[in-house]
Amino acid sequence: MLYKHMFFGTGMNQSEYNFEGRYDLVKFVKLVAEQGLYLHLRIGPYVCAEWNFGGLPVWLRDIPGIEFRTDNAPFKDEMQRFVKKVVDMMKQEMLFSWQGGPIILVQIENEYGNIEGQYGQGGKAYVKWAAEMAIGLSAGVPWVMCKQTDAPENIIDACNGFYCDGFKPNNYRKPVLWTEDWNGWYASWGGRLPHRPVRDNAFAVARFFQRGGCFQNYYMFFGGTNFGRTSGGPNQITSYEYDAPIDEYGLLSQPKWGHLKDLHAAIKLCEPALTVVDSGPQYVKLGSMQEAHIYANEQVDPNRSVSGNVSICSAFLANIDEHKSVSVRIFGKNFDLPPWSVSILPDCQNVAFNTAKVGTQLSIKTVESGSPSYSTASAPGFLLLDGKDLHISKTWSILKEPIGAWGNNSFTTQGILEHLNVTKDVSDYLWYITRVNISDEDVAFWDEKGASPFITINKTRDVVRIFVNGHLSGSKVGHWVSVEQPVQLVEGYNELAILTETVGLQNYGAFLEKDGAGIRGQIKLTGLKDGELDLSNFLWTYQVGLMGEYSKLYDPKEQENVGWTDLQVDNISSGFTWYKTLFDAPEGNDPVALDLGSMGKGQAWVNGHGIGRYWSLIAPQSGCSESCDYRGAYNENKCTTNCGLPTQSWYHIPREWLQDFDNLLVLFEETGGDPLKISLKTHSTKTICAEVAENHYPPLSAWSHPDVINGIISINKVAPEVHLRCDEGHVISSITFASYGTPNGSCQKFSRGNCHAPSSLSVVTKACQGRNNCRIGVSNDIFGDPCRGTLKTLAVEAECLSPDFATEKLRDAL
């Protein structure tokens, strides 16, 4: 597995690192070892990862003379100090492979080749220095640089991307590594949700190993959550699920998880052949867009069945045509290849797996209120609401956040300061406050012309809000966009308060230290009788953060010091308001999700833990398709969903952060929302479906059966199987559909066809009901033959429940 470590600073103190709690790197590596896994530790320290500032601490910006990621002494000093710290920690804990630990590879830098040219000779010198520095730490395992075609000879250059089957390292003596197989993509506030079809992902992986790849890692295999303010930017959402095989709640995403699991089981069967070849596989052209790669201990005649002197032989047959299925002939046999697919033959005779043929179950996840009578089913990949939601609480307390300066730690200076230079990223928020004196002549001029003055700002990011005399005039969202906001001013002194907000710091690109935040250029008041007024050189008061942040309103230990008042019905949808309530944890052990779809924009905390930013921005109405064609090269815009809906409504609360009763939920709401509609739900797989034809390949486990290994049974005589599995701790409570024959439709829309085995439901129910998982053979021997001479399929749909709910449901049925 892969681990990208984040370059964490603690507070504002230079060269202090935080390896405590969730950042306990040593504990993580030891957990990897306990599970029998190997680890590629990607130290960076720049990691991108859609993480705030690419994983770099903001205090780096304040070091005099520093320039990031180039031949710059201050940056190199800090980088070497950190990398050495991590390597020394791993050595001290005996975690490298030569010490008996799981770490087999380490990485320095990350995708630097994408931006190296922008640094000129300084970039080239930096790459050479980084390599020499890393090697000098004597980690005892190989070092890697990804997307680095000029990686020095003693560093392995690796590929990141959706496809890496055509990648070759810069020296033939180096192994072919795929450090990031992008099996999904990240999402941004107000955007659609990307999905990568598993058929295409499997095709890419099979092609990689077919063409000589030796190390492949998914990015991401386990989706995550960017708790607190850790999500990168700008404007990347709190969820980092990334369409991963395991979602951010720890649940399997099917069929992606199961199909990729089968893919790797098939590749594992080819391991003896893949490792016996030194000079590369034998290549065979099978058609204009079809080809085979053969791995064997002897040269193979592709026109004949494999001879007895070839004891080890595996083959990959590829059809890279995006449109047509093709029948190819090799080893004296015909093989049908669907478009954009690879068939894997571990013995050069029988197909164990084809990337386009999915026999794995489909799982449909739901959110529930904790009682089976209140469930919200949804289509695959969606979590939607219905009218049965139970709201988290009817009793809320509120506290208004002051507009403008609120504390003794504010300061006043002349001119416009850069946001990050002031906040040091301890908060998303920075107030700029000044006073403007308006004459009676200006007021009369506006009345006469029926016009309004404007506040103009040259450039700003990510969010700016403009207040006049404590009232919101308007807001602007964007990345270094100009602002022209009409305002209402009165005669005399007017207080102008401008709030700039970051929504994750830039995490990718060159010159990160120069990107900054807040306001660039001038701030002017235009539309005056005598023209415009440049406010840029006025005296401005600066206030970092919110009073509620400073007072830690979200901390359970601080509640006695907070002057909360009861929420009144006429004050529900109020901006710049803190909300508080208590709630009990849902019963059971299922993951917990918080629905904040009724709120606007802000941050949320549970028992003092920041569960992240929330923002109910709506994705565009267009750009999504009802179906996704896996065929052809994938990109992040190809198969998107969620059009016309909030990019994110559900937010993960780890069970470890909850107690049974009286959990504290605190929200800071910027724009207004309705907390009475917030729901707390459990997240689980409710419905599972599978559809497997009798001509599907046998289960991969059959290849290791003694009777198959010893030749007593031919692998092609083993019947395919339907495998069903509920989440851990859940059981199959009922079979809602089963038909062996010619069933129609798809999951949740199955129906019987003209051919149907009457025993279908009873056979599947007996094999599966009350169990966490089950398998059913797909053959006439199991169900009888309901229609001779017809290709038959077994289609099954089942419901999953926790054991207690399943028992209750069965009791109610009786």
Coordinates of N, CA, C and O in Angstrom, one line a residue, residues 107 194 604 810:
Q107 N 9.7 7.6 -1.0 CA 9.7 8.6 -2.1 C 10.1 10.0 -1.6 O 9.7 10.4 -0.5
P194 N -17.2 13.0 -9.7 CA -16.6 12.1 -10.7 C -16.7 10.6 -10.3 O -16.6 10.3 -9.1
A604 N -18.3 22.7 11.2 CA -19.1 21.9 12.2 C -18.1 21.1 13.1 O -17.0 20.7 12.6
L810 N -38.1 -10.4 10.9 CA -38.6 -11.7 10.7 C -39.8 -12.0 11.7 O -40.8 -12.6 11.4

